[in-house]
Short mmCIF file of C-alpha atoms in Angstrom, two decimals:
data_model
loop_
_atom_site.label_atom_id
_atom_site.label_comp_id
_atom_site.label_asym_id
_atom_site.label_seq_id
_atom_site.Cartn_x
_atom_site.Cartn_y
_atom_site.Cartn_z
CA UNK A 1 13.58 -15.40 24.04
CA UNK A 2 16.77 -14.84 22.18
CA UNK A 3 16.94 -14.24 18.49
CA UNK A 4 19.86 -15.64 16.52
CA UNK A 5 20.86 -15.41 12.88
CA UNK A 6 23.57 -17.95 12.02
CA UNK A 7 25.71 -18.10 8.86
CA UNK A 8 23.02 -16.49 6.77
CA UNK A 9 23.66 -16.01 3.07
CA UNK A 10 21.23 -14.42 0.67
CA UNK A 11 21.01 -12.43 -2.52
CA UNK A 12 18.98 -11.59 -5.59
CA UNK A 13 19.28 -13.70 -8.74
CA UNK A 14 22.92 -14.66 -9.10
CA UNK A 15 24.17 -11.77 -7.00
CA UNK A 16 25.14 -12.69 -3.50
CA UNK A 17 24.56 -9.85 -1.06
CA UNK A 18 25.05 -11.45 2.36
CA UNK A 19 27.98 -13.70 3.27
CA UNK A 20 27.64 -15.92 6.34
CA UNK A 21 26.11 -13.26 8.51
CA UNK A 22 25.63 -14.14 12.16
CA UNK A 23 24.11 -11.95 14.82
CA UNK A 24 22.17 -12.26 18.04
CA UNK A 25 19.60 -10.19 19.83
CA UNK A 26 19.13 -11.23 23.43
CA UNK A 27 15.86 -11.18 25.32
CA UNK A 28 14.86 -7.55 25.77
CA UNK A 29 18.07 -6.26 24.25
CA UNK A 30 18.65 -3.26 22.00
CA UNK A 31 21.05 -4.09 19.20
CA UNK A 32 22.21 -1.77 16.44
CA UNK A 33 23.21 -2.92 13.00
CA UNK A 34 25.28 -0.24 11.33
CA UNK A 35 26.87 0.03 7.96
CA UNK A 36 27.04 2.25 4.94
CA UNK A 37 24.69 2.38 1.99
CA UNK A 38 24.63 -0.89 0.08
CA UNK A 39 26.19 -2.94 2.85
CA UNK A 40 23.20 -5.30 2.81
CA UNK A 41 21.37 -4.14 5.92
CA UNK A 42 17.91 -4.02 4.36
CA UNK A 43 18.52 -7.31 2.53
CA UNK A 44 19.33 -8.89 5.90
CA UNK A 45 16.07 -7.63 7.39
CA UNK A 46 14.22 -8.81 4.28
CA UNK A 47 15.77 -12.25 4.63
CA UNK A 48 14.83 -12.41 8.30
CA UNK A 49 11.23 -11.39 7.48
CA UNK A 50 10.94 -13.99 4.74
CA UNK A 51 10.73 -11.46 1.92
CA UNK A 52 14.14 -12.31 0.45
CA UNK A 53 15.00 -15.95 -0.23
CA UNK A 54 17.68 -17.43 2.00
CA UNK A 55 20.51 -19.26 0.28
CA UNK A 56 21.72 -20.86 3.48
CA UNK A 57 21.85 -20.32 7.20
CA UNK A 58 19.36 -20.27 10.01
CA UNK A 59 17.16 -17.75 11.77
CA UNK A 60 16.13 -18.97 15.19
CA UNK A 61 13.76 -17.27 17.57
CA UNK A 62 13.76 -19.08 20.89
CA UNK A 63 13.32 -22.72 20.00
CA UNK A 64 11.77 -22.01 16.65
CA UNK A 65 13.48 -22.08 13.26
CA UNK A 66 12.11 -19.27 11.10
CA UNK A 67 14.25 -19.74 8.00
CA UNK A 68 12.11 -20.79 5.08
CA UNK A 69 8.80 -19.83 6.68
CA UNK A 70 6.46 -17.51 4.78
CA UNK A 71 6.34 -13.87 5.98
CA UNK A 72 2.99 -14.20 7.76
CA UNK A 73 4.26 -17.00 10.02
CA UNK A 74 7.34 -14.98 10.86
CA UNK A 75 5.12 -12.04 11.88
CA UNK A 76 2.96 -14.41 13.92
CA UNK A 77 6.08 -15.64 15.71
CA UNK A 78 6.60 -12.06 16.91
CA UNK A 79 9.35 -10.91 14.55
CA UNK A 80 8.05 -7.68 13.07
CA UNK A 81 9.70 -5.25 10.70
CA UNK A 82 9.27 -1.48 10.47
CA UNK A 83 10.57 -1.01 6.95
CA UNK A 84 12.85 1.59 5.50
CA UNK A 85 10.97 4.47 3.90
CA UNK A 86 7.91 3.82 6.17
CA UNK A 87 6.10 1.89 3.42
CA UNK A 88 2.69 3.00 4.68
CA UNK A 89 -0.53 2.26 2.87
CA UNK A 90 -0.84 5.81 1.57
CA UNK A 91 -4.54 5.83 0.64
CA UNK A 92 -5.62 4.18 3.88
CA UNK A 93 -6.27 6.27 6.97
CA UNK A 94 -3.96 6.20 9.97
CA UNK A 95 -6.49 4.03 11.77
CA UNK A 96 -6.67 1.60 8.85
CA UNK A 97 -2.88 1.42 8.69
CA UNK A 98 -2.76 0.53 12.36
CA UNK A 99 -5.46 -2.10 11.90
CA UNK A 100 -3.41 -3.57 9.05
CA UNK A 101 -0.61 -3.96 11.57
CA UNK A 102 -2.94 -6.19 13.58
CA UNK A 103 -4.00 -8.09 10.46
CA UNK A 104 -3.02 -11.54 11.73
CA UNK A 105 -4.43 -11.09 15.18
CA UNK A 106 -7.67 -12.78 16.09
CA UNK A 107 -7.76 -11.79 19.77
CA UNK A 108 -10.21 -9.27 21.15
CA UNK A 109 -7.63 -6.79 22.42
CA UNK A 110 -6.96 -4.99 19.16
CA UNK A 111 -9.05 -1.96 20.13
CA UNK A 112 -7.31 -1.79 23.51
CA UNK A 113 -3.94 -1.94 21.77
CA UNK A 114 -4.99 0.89 19.47
CA UNK A 115 -5.61 2.99 22.58
CA UNK A 116 -2.25 1.97 23.99
CA UNK A 117 -0.41 2.90 20.79
CA UNK A 118 -2.25 6.23 20.56
CA UNK A 119 -1.24 6.90 24.15
CA UNK A 120 2.36 6.28 23.19
CA UNK A 121 2.13 8.43 20.06
CA UNK A 122 -0.50 11.09 20.87
CA UNK A 123 0.15 12.93 17.60
CA UNK A 124 -1.47 10.02 15.78
CA UNK A 125 -4.70 10.63 17.67
CA UNK A 126 -4.93 14.03 15.99
CA UNK A 127 -4.22 12.42 12.62
CA UNK A 128 -6.36 9.34 13.17
CA UNK A 129 -8.74 9.85 10.25
CA UNK A 130 -6.18 11.32 7.84
CA UNK A 131 -4.84 9.42 4.86
CA UNK A 132 -1.38 8.20 5.79
CA UNK A 133 0.07 9.52 2.54
CA UNK A 134 -0.86 13.07 3.55
CA UNK A 135 1.17 13.13 6.76
CA UNK A 136 4.60 14.65 7.31
CA UNK A 137 7.67 12.42 7.27
CA UNK A 138 7.92 12.32 11.06
CA UNK A 139 4.25 11.50 11.46
CA UNK A 140 4.56 8.78 8.85
CA UNK A 141 7.43 7.25 10.78
CA UNK A 142 5.24 7.28 13.88
CA UNK A 143 2.51 5.46 11.97
CA UNK A 144 5.07 2.92 10.73
CA UNK A 145 6.26 2.25 14.27
CA UNK A 146 2.70 2.11 15.58
CA UNK A 147 1.70 -0.28 12.79
CA UNK A 148 4.59 -2.53 13.79
CA UNK A 149 3.51 -2.42 17.44
CA UNK A 150 -0.04 -3.43 16.53
CA UNK A 151 1.31 -6.86 15.58
CA UNK A 152 2.42 -7.31 19.20
CA UNK A 153 6.07 -7.91 18.36
CA UNK A 154 8.49 -9.68 20.64
CA UNK A 155 11.31 -8.30 18.57
CA UNK A 156 11.02 -5.17 16.45
CA UNK A 157 13.33 -4.73 13.47
CA UNK A 158 13.51 -1.03 12.61
CA UNK A 159 15.10 -0.06 9.34
CA UNK A 160 16.53 3.48 9.00
CA UNK A 161 14.15 5.11 11.42
CA UNK A 162 16.02 8.42 11.43
CA UNK A 163 16.38 8.75 7.67
CA UNK A 164 15.29 12.19 6.48
CA UNK A 165 14.03 13.35 9.87
CA UNK A 166 15.07 16.41 11.85
CA UNK A 167 17.35 15.69 14.85
CA UNK A 168 14.72 16.85 17.33
CA UNK A 169 12.21 14.44 15.87
CA UNK A 170 14.74 11.60 15.95
CA UNK A 171 15.23 12.25 19.67
CA UNK A 172 11.47 12.08 20.21
CA UNK A 173 11.24 8.81 18.34
CA UNK A 174 14.17 7.36 20.29
CA UNK A 175 12.37 8.24 23.48
CA UNK A 176 9.35 6.35 22.22
CA UNK A 177 11.59 3.41 21.29
CA UNK A 178 12.88 3.49 24.84
CA UNK A 179 9.32 3.22 26.15
CA UNK A 180 8.59 0.35 23.77
CA UNK A 181 11.75 -1.36 24.97
CA UNK A 182 10.62 -0.89 28.56
CA UNK A 183 7.55 -3.02 27.83
CA UNK A 184 9.85 -5.96 27.12
CA UNK A 185 10.20 -5.74 23.35
CA UNK A 186 13.67 -6.50 21.98
CA UNK A 187 14.84 -4.05 19.34
CA UNK A 188 17.17 -4.44 16.41
CA UNK A 189 17.74 -1.08 14.80
CA UNK A 190 19.38 -0.71 11.44
CA UNK A 191 20.95 2.70 11.03
CA UNK A 192 23.20 4.75 8.83
CA UNK A 193 23.28 7.36 11.56
CA UNK A 194 26.02 5.54 13.44
CA UNK A 195 26.42 8.00 16.27
CA UNK A 196 22.74 7.92 17.17
CA UNK A 197 22.53 4.15 16.88
CA UNK A 198 25.59 3.45 19.00
CA UNK A 199 24.50 5.86 21.71
CA UNK A 200 21.10 4.22 21.88
CA UNK A 201 21.96 0.52 21.60
CA UNK A 202 23.50 -1.87 24.09
CA UNK A 203 25.40 -3.89 21.51
CA UNK A 204 26.13 -3.38 17.86
CA UNK A 205 27.27 -5.08 14.70
CA UNK A 206 29.02 -3.51 11.74
CA UNK A 207 27.99 -4.83 8.33
CA UNK A 208 30.32 -4.12 5.40
CA UNK A 209 29.71 -5.40 1.88
CA UNK A 210 27.57 -8.22 3.18
CA UNK A 211 29.81 -9.41 5.99
CA UNK A 212 29.83 -8.70 9.72
CA UNK A 213 33.23 -7.13 10.27
CA UNK A 214 32.94 -5.94 13.84
CA UNK A 215 30.74 -6.47 16.85
CA UNK A 216 30.69 -5.68 20.53
CA UNK A 217 29.22 -3.39 23.17
CA UNK A 218 27.93 -0.22 21.54
CA UNK A 219 30.02 2.15 23.65
CA UNK A 220 33.17 0.16 22.76
CA UNK A 221 32.39 0.49 19.04
CA UNK A 222 31.83 4.19 19.54
CA UNK A 223 35.46 4.40 20.67
CA UNK A 224 36.79 1.98 18.08
CA UNK A 225 39.30 3.75 15.79
CA UNK A 226 38.13 2.00 12.64
CA UNK A 227 34.49 2.86 13.34
CA UNK A 228 35.44 6.43 14.13
CA UNK A 229 37.37 6.71 10.90
CA UNK A 230 34.83 5.00 8.64
CA UNK A 231 31.52 6.27 10.03
CA UNK A 232 31.98 9.14 12.42
CA UNK A 233 34.39 11.21 10.39
CA UNK A 234 36.84 11.79 13.23
CA UNK B 1 -38.71 16.45 -23.85
CA UNK B 2 -40.45 13.11 -23.82
CA UNK B 3 -37.82 11.66 -26.14
CA UNK B 4 -35.05 13.15 -24.04
CA UNK B 5 -36.39 11.55 -20.87
CA UNK B 6 -36.91 8.21 -22.59
CA UNK B 7 -33.33 8.21 -23.86
CA UNK B 8 -32.01 9.21 -20.47
CA UNK B 9 -33.92 6.40 -18.77
CA UNK B 10 -32.84 3.87 -21.41
CA UNK B 11 -29.25 4.97 -20.91
CA UNK B 12 -29.35 4.65 -17.15
CA UNK B 13 -31.05 1.26 -17.42
CA UNK B 14 -28.37 -0.16 -19.69
CA UNK B 15 -25.62 1.70 -17.83
CA UNK B 16 -26.22 -0.23 -14.63
CA UNK B 17 -25.33 -3.57 -16.14
CA UNK B 18 -22.32 -2.02 -17.89
CA UNK B 19 -21.13 -0.72 -14.54
CA UNK B 20 -21.44 -4.21 -13.07
CA UNK B 21 -19.54 -5.68 -16.03
CA UNK B 22 -16.82 -3.07 -15.59
CA UNK B 23 -16.63 -3.43 -11.82
CA UNK B 24 -14.95 -6.83 -11.69
CA UNK B 25 -12.65 -5.96 -14.56
CA UNK B 26 -11.63 -2.74 -12.85
CA UNK B 27 -11.05 -4.45 -9.51
CA UNK B 28 -8.70 -7.03 -11.00
CA UNK B 29 -6.80 -4.37 -12.89
CA UNK B 30 -6.65 -1.94 -10.00
CA UNK B 31 -5.41 -4.45 -7.43
CA UNK B 32 -3.18 -6.72 -9.48
CA UNK B 33 -2.46 -4.75 -12.64
CA UNK B 34 -3.88 -7.60 -14.70
CA UNK B 35 -5.83 -6.80 -17.85
CA UNK B 36 -8.18 -9.74 -17.50
CA UNK B 37 -9.14 -10.78 -21.01
CA UNK B 38 -11.00 -13.78 -19.58
CA UNK B 39 -13.56 -11.42 -18.01
CA UNK B 40 -15.94 -11.80 -20.96
CA UNK B 41 -15.71 -15.60 -20.67
CA UNK B 42 -16.77 -15.43 -17.01
CA UNK B 43 -19.76 -13.31 -18.02
CA UNK B 44 -20.64 -15.98 -20.58
CA UNK B 45 -20.25 -18.80 -18.04
CA UNK B 46 -22.50 -16.96 -15.56
CA UNK B 47 -25.09 -16.49 -18.30
CA UNK B 48 -25.05 -20.17 -19.33
CA UNK B 49 -25.27 -21.23 -15.71
CA UNK B 50 -28.43 -19.15 -15.34
CA UNK B 51 -29.76 -20.43 -18.67
CA UNK B 52 -29.12 -24.06 -17.71
CA UNK B 53 -30.85 -23.65 -14.36
CA UNK B 54 -33.76 -21.91 -16.04
CA UNK B 55 -34.08 -24.54 -18.76
CA UNK B 56 -33.58 -27.61 -16.56
CA UNK B 57 -35.21 -26.53 -13.30
CA UNK B 58 -37.20 -23.36 -14.15
CA UNK B 59 -35.08 -21.28 -11.80
CA UNK B 60 -35.61 -17.57 -12.39
CA UNK B 61 -32.35 -15.92 -13.59
CA UNK B 62 -32.66 -13.41 -10.75
CA UNK B 63 -32.28 -16.26 -8.28
CA UNK B 64 -29.29 -17.54 -10.23
CA UNK B 65 -27.44 -14.25 -9.76
CA UNK B 66 -26.07 -15.02 -6.27
CA UNK B 67 -25.39 -18.61 -7.28
CA UNK B 68 -23.47 -17.51 -10.40
CA UNK B 69 -21.50 -15.16 -8.18
CA UNK B 70 -20.53 -17.90 -5.73
CA UNK B 71 -19.70 -20.52 -8.38
CA UNK B 72 -17.57 -18.14 -10.45
CA UNK B 73 -15.95 -16.69 -7.35
CA UNK B 74 -14.74 -20.16 -6.39
CA UNK B 75 -13.71 -20.88 -9.96
CA UNK B 76 -11.82 -17.59 -10.25
CA UNK B 77 -10.09 -18.15 -6.92
CA UNK B 78 -8.80 -21.53 -8.09
CA UNK B 79 -7.71 -20.13 -11.47
CA UNK B 80 -5.73 -17.38 -9.74
CA UNK B 81 -4.09 -19.65 -7.18
CA UNK B 82 -3.18 -22.39 -9.63
CA UNK B 83 -2.39 -20.48 -12.82
CA UNK B 84 -2.28 -16.69 -12.77
CA UNK B 85 -0.31 -16.30 -9.52
CA UNK B 86 2.63 -17.91 -11.29
CA UNK B 87 3.02 -14.91 -13.58
CA UNK B 88 1.32 -12.18 -11.58
CA UNK B 89 4.57 -10.27 -11.06
CA UNK B 90 5.64 -10.69 -14.68
CA UNK B 91 5.25 -7.87 -17.20
CA UNK B 92 1.65 -7.10 -18.08
CA UNK B 93 1.96 -8.84 -21.46
CA UNK B 94 2.35 -12.21 -19.73
CA UNK B 95 -0.96 -11.96 -17.90
CA UNK B 96 -2.50 -10.43 -21.00
CA UNK B 97 -1.60 -13.52 -23.04
CA UNK B 98 -2.47 -15.92 -20.25
CA UNK B 99 -5.96 -14.53 -19.65
CA UNK B 100 -6.56 -14.45 -23.42
CA UNK B 101 -5.64 -18.14 -23.56
CA UNK B 102 -7.92 -18.89 -20.61
CA UNK B 103 -10.73 -17.09 -22.40
CA UNK B 104 -10.24 -19.25 -25.52
CA UNK B 105 -10.31 -22.40 -23.41
CA UNK B 106 -13.49 -21.43 -21.57
CA UNK B 107 -15.28 -20.40 -24.77
CA UNK B 108 -14.31 -23.66 -26.45
CA UNK B 109 -15.52 -25.69 -23.50
CA UNK B 110 -18.81 -23.78 -23.62
CA UNK B 111 -19.09 -24.60 -27.32
CA UNK B 112 -18.74 -28.30 -26.51
CA UNK B 113 -21.31 -28.22 -23.73
CA UNK B 114 -23.92 -25.83 -25.06
CA UNK B 115 -23.03 -25.74 -28.82
CA UNK B 116 -22.87 -22.50 -30.77
CA UNK B 117 -26.66 -22.14 -31.08
CA UNK B 118 -28.13 -18.94 -29.82
CA UNK B 119 -30.03 -19.51 -26.58
CA UNK B 120 -32.40 -17.33 -24.67
CA UNK B 121 -34.24 -17.13 -21.40
CA UNK B 122 -37.95 -16.38 -21.69
CA UNK B 123 -39.25 -15.24 -18.33
CA UNK B 124 -42.89 -14.48 -17.65
CA UNK B 125 -42.02 -10.82 -17.19
CA UNK B 126 -39.72 -10.59 -20.24
CA UNK B 127 -41.86 -8.17 -22.24
CA UNK B 128 -43.61 -6.50 -19.33
CA UNK B 129 -43.15 -2.78 -18.78
CA UNK B 130 -44.79 0.18 -17.14
CA UNK B 131 -45.13 3.80 -18.14
CA UNK B 132 -44.28 6.69 -15.89
CA UNK B 133 -44.69 10.29 -17.04
CA UNK B 134 -44.75 9.05 -20.59
CA UNK B 135 -41.53 7.12 -20.24
CA UNK B 136 -41.64 3.38 -20.87
CA UNK B 137 -39.64 1.27 -18.42
CA UNK B 138 -39.22 -2.49 -19.00
CA UNK B 139 -39.43 -4.37 -15.69
CA UNK B 140 -36.56 -6.71 -16.56
CA UNK B 141 -34.18 -3.83 -17.25
CA UNK B 142 -35.22 -1.95 -14.12
CA UNK B 143 -34.68 -5.08 -12.04
CA UNK B 144 -31.28 -5.54 -13.66
CA UNK B 145 -30.32 -1.98 -12.82
CA UNK B 146 -31.41 -2.31 -9.20
CA UNK B 147 -29.53 -5.57 -8.69
CA UNK B 148 -26.42 -4.15 -10.39
CA UNK B 149 -26.51 -1.08 -8.13
CA UNK B 150 -27.03 -3.18 -5.01
CA UNK B 151 -24.07 -5.42 -5.88
CA UNK B 152 -21.90 -2.38 -6.60
CA UNK B 153 -22.86 -0.82 -3.27
CA UNK B 154 -22.18 -4.04 -1.37
CA UNK B 155 -18.76 -4.40 -2.96
CA UNK B 156 -17.89 -0.82 -2.06
CA UNK B 157 -18.91 -1.35 1.56
CA UNK B 158 -17.09 -4.66 1.76
CA UNK B 159 -13.85 -3.20 0.36
CA UNK B 160 -13.98 -0.30 2.81
CA UNK B 161 -15.36 -1.91 5.96
CA UNK B 162 -14.19 -5.51 6.09
CA UNK B 163 -10.80 -6.73 7.20
CA UNK B 164 -10.20 -8.63 3.98
CA UNK B 165 -11.35 -5.65 1.92
CA UNK B 166 -8.86 -3.48 3.76
CA UNK B 167 -6.13 -6.04 3.10
CA UNK B 168 -6.99 -6.05 -0.60
CA UNK B 169 -6.70 -2.27 -0.79
CA UNK B 170 -3.48 -2.30 1.23
CA UNK B 171 -1.95 -4.97 -1.01
CA UNK B 172 -2.75 -2.90 -4.09
CA UNK B 173 -0.82 0.02 -2.57
CA UNK B 174 2.30 -1.85 -1.46
CA UNK B 175 2.70 -5.60 -1.83
CA UNK B 176 5.91 -5.76 0.20
CA UNK B 177 4.49 -3.77 3.10
CA UNK B 178 1.38 -5.97 3.06
CA UNK B 179 3.58 -9.05 3.36
CA UNK B 180 5.43 -7.44 6.25
CA UNK B 181 2.23 -7.15 8.27
CA UNK B 182 1.41 -10.76 7.47
CA UNK B 183 -0.93 -10.56 4.49
CA UNK B 184 -0.77 -13.75 2.42
CA UNK B 185 -0.65 -12.10 -0.96
CA UNK B 186 -1.38 -15.25 -2.98
CA UNK B 187 -4.62 -15.67 -1.02
CA UNK B 188 -5.60 -12.01 -1.32
CA UNK B 189 -4.96 -12.16 -5.07
CA UNK B 190 -7.08 -15.30 -5.25
CA UNK B 191 -9.95 -13.51 -3.52
CA UNK B 192 -9.57 -10.47 -5.77
CA UNK B 193 -9.63 -12.50 -8.95
CA UNK B 194 -12.46 -14.59 -7.56
CA UNK B 195 -14.43 -11.40 -6.93
CA UNK B 196 -13.72 -10.25 -10.49
CA UNK B 197 -14.97 -13.55 -11.91
CA UNK B 198 -17.90 -13.66 -9.48
CA UNK B 199 -19.05 -10.15 -10.45
CA UNK B 200 -18.73 -11.12 -14.12
CA UNK B 201 -20.79 -14.25 -13.44
CA UNK B 202 -23.48 -12.24 -11.65
CA UNK B 203 -23.55 -9.79 -14.56
CA UNK B 204 -23.83 -12.71 -16.98
CA UNK B 205 -26.81 -14.17 -15.12
CA UNK B 206 -28.50 -10.74 -15.14
CA UNK B 207 -27.80 -10.28 -18.84
CA UNK B 208 -29.86 -13.36 -19.73
CA UNK B 209 -32.98 -11.29 -19.00
CA UNK B 210 -32.36 -9.04 -21.97
CA UNK B 211 -29.64 -10.55 -24.18
CA UNK B 212 -29.34 -13.75 -26.22
CA UNK B 213 -26.65 -16.27 -25.28
CA UNK B 214 -23.80 -17.60 -27.40
CA UNK B 215 -20.37 -18.82 -26.26
CA UNK B 216 -18.77 -15.62 -27.55
CA UNK B 217 -21.39 -13.29 -26.02
CA UNK B 218 -18.79 -12.04 -23.51
CA UNK B 219 -16.55 -10.40 -26.09
CA UNK B 220 -18.49 -7.17 -26.66
CA UNK B 221 -19.03 -6.86 -22.91
CA UNK B 222 -15.33 -7.33 -22.27
CA UNK B 223 -14.57 -4.45 -24.62
CA UNK B 224 -17.36 -2.27 -23.23
CA UNK B 225 -16.23 -3.08 -19.70
CA UNK B 226 -12.70 -2.03 -20.59
CA UNK B 227 -13.95 1.23 -22.13
CA UNK B 228 -16.22 1.93 -19.16
CA UNK B 229 -13.31 1.44 -16.74
CA UNK B 230 -11.05 3.81 -18.62
CA UNK B 231 -13.88 6.32 -19.03
CA UNK B 232 -14.71 6.40 -15.32
CA UNK B 233 -11.21 5.86 -13.96
CA UNK B 234 -9.48 2.51 -13.71
CA UNK B 235 -9.35 0.63 -10.46
CA UNK B 236 -12.17 2.19 -8.46
CA UNK B 237 -15.74 1.22 -7.72
CA UNK B 238 -16.89 4.80 -8.26
CA UNK B 239 -15.12 4.89 -11.62
CA UNK B 240 -16.89 1.78 -12.85
CA UNK B 241 -20.28 3.08 -11.70
CA UNK B 242 -19.92 6.56 -13.20
CA UNK B 243 -18.28 5.19 -16.34
CA UNK B 244 -21.06 2.64 -16.83
CA UNK B 245 -23.86 5.17 -16.44
CA UNK B 246 -22.15 7.74 -18.68
CA UNK B 247 -21.45 5.13 -21.35
CA UNK B 248 -25.03 3.90 -21.16
CA UNK B 249 -26.51 7.39 -21.45
CA UNK B 250 -24.22 8.46 -24.29
CA UNK B 251 -24.87 5.36 -26.36
CA UNK B 252 -28.60 5.71 -25.70
CA UNK B 253 -28.68 9.28 -27.04
CA UNK B 254 -26.46 8.22 -29.93
CA UNK B 255 -29.31 6.13 -31.29
CA UNK B 256 -30.99 9.40 -32.25
CA UNK B 257 -28.21 10.38 -34.61
CA UNK B 258 -28.46 9.68 -38.28
CA UNK B 259 -25.44 10.27 -40.49
CA UNK B 260 -24.10 9.31 -43.88
CA UNK B 261 -20.33 8.89 -44.06
CA UNK B 262 -18.60 8.08 -47.38
CA UNK B 263 -21.86 6.88 -48.80
CA UNK B 264 -22.47 4.58 -45.85
CA UNK B 265 -25.66 5.29 -44.01
CA UNK B 266 -25.33 4.90 -40.28
CA UNK B 267 -28.10 5.29 -37.81
CA UNK B 268 -29.44 4.17 -34.47
CA UNK B 269 -27.78 1.22 -32.86
CA UNK B 270 -24.96 1.20 -35.40
CA UNK B 271 -23.77 4.52 -34.05
CA UNK B 272 -24.00 3.76 -30.32
CA UNK B 273 -20.52 2.45 -29.83
CA UNK B 274 -18.97 4.86 -32.31
CA UNK B 275 -20.21 7.87 -30.38
CA UNK B 276 -19.33 6.33 -27.02
CA UNK B 277 -15.78 5.62 -28.19
CA UNK B 278 -15.39 9.15 -29.51
CA UNK B 279 -16.40 10.43 -26.09
CA UNK B 280 -13.84 8.08 -24.55
CA UNK B 281 -11.12 9.57 -26.75
CA UNK B 282 -12.17 13.08 -25.75
CA UNK B 283 -12.11 12.14 -22.07
CA UNK B 284 -8.67 10.61 -22.46
CA UNK B 285 -7.40 13.79 -24.05
CA UNK B 286 -8.93 16.17 -21.52
CA UNK B 287 -8.82 14.04 -18.39
CA UNK B 288 -6.67 10.93 -18.85
CA UNK B 289 -7.27 9.63 -15.33
CA UNK B 290 -10.95 9.15 -16.16
CA UNK B 291 -14.04 11.06 -15.06
CA UNK B 292 -13.74 10.30 -11.34
CA UNK B 293 -10.30 8.67 -11.32
CA UNK B 294 -7.53 9.82 -9.04
CA UNK B 295 -4.15 10.74 -10.41
CA UNK B 296 -1.68 8.02 -9.55
CA UNK B 297 0.93 9.10 -7.07
#
């Protein structure tokens, strides 16, 4: 199922943040959304997830229009966000955080999925009964990803996964993302770490002051002079 | 020694109901950051419900406790969904004013229905008591304590074991993150406020065993509930329980004091709340998070 944002505009109060943003994530694709601080990346994810009011535009997932739906219906449709800054429930245990990820599910496979997620992120098994707020930054990011997976996403929106993490840890997490992708989940990753994002993704979009200014295959953007100059410092 | 034990038992007996009063108040504050000034009115409504059932159909107030819980839960849920949710994200003063207004409305309605006359419930076991090791224990108060403790325990288990309880705790930690996993916050807030009102209603029904009823009977309990919450630690079940028992015990021992201040003679019951409030001030100075409260991150 392909995911398409078309001419989306949004903002807070009278301040417009996003201007006619359009982007697509194909079935099983990995797409990177890059841009500097304040470009509107997190606002875009918020708008997609139904947390920020849309001013205009559409968000389609397959045949379904998601624009204007409340957040819970967007999660049910399979569009799940792993938010910037992890946003874990700090005084709940790791297990409880993961169960919160499955909050909307009524099927009987939640326990089996817990096992699956713990298999993917074995460190969490050691931390299973710990309060999420007591974990290290890398472990917290693992919980955030695992919580997202517990919703059984069809497309995972990951906001600033690498922020504040050591390079080695980022590599580990990317490997895990690769495994998640291999199970058929489409991924849209929002990153300030442009190099990492472009090396990992198949396609990418550049968001600048609320507008998409550039898009194309990730490796092409990696070689693009304007991207190199603005984001890679070369 | 005998007097000490008697005071201790009296304190624990009255502390249980205070804990129950504080519990709903604390829950609403802890989850939604609402200082619910209508809490006393829900206590009053629960009490009148029990009184009405007792007077019209001879239903024992103990049996009215679960009914008062259910009725006020539903009422509180509707109030939250229709009224309070509109301002729940506004500064605390907005909900403060709103719940105060709601309280005035409910008290006035009660005045119309039941008039301002003092009412009472006279059960067959009202004056009955037993003596153990020289300590007198009224049955009604012991029953009240047991029911209050059972309700407190059930709420704790429900918050920590059930899916909805988990969602309530998660929402209190991060509303946005709760929405991102699909929690319908308006519904969760409705349940939380409903629980607050339901617990107040249950407390009100229990109170009819040992207190007279008037439409403004909730006011002192609202204030005591507030004090108990702050004393024990706002926003937690444990805090309400510990705070309630400590408040009950302190004010029970305070009845033994006898002082003359500025020519005014104060003794017994007149001193209860004074001493309890002084202890509250001391606790706030030494341990502002409350006796068993956690420091906020």
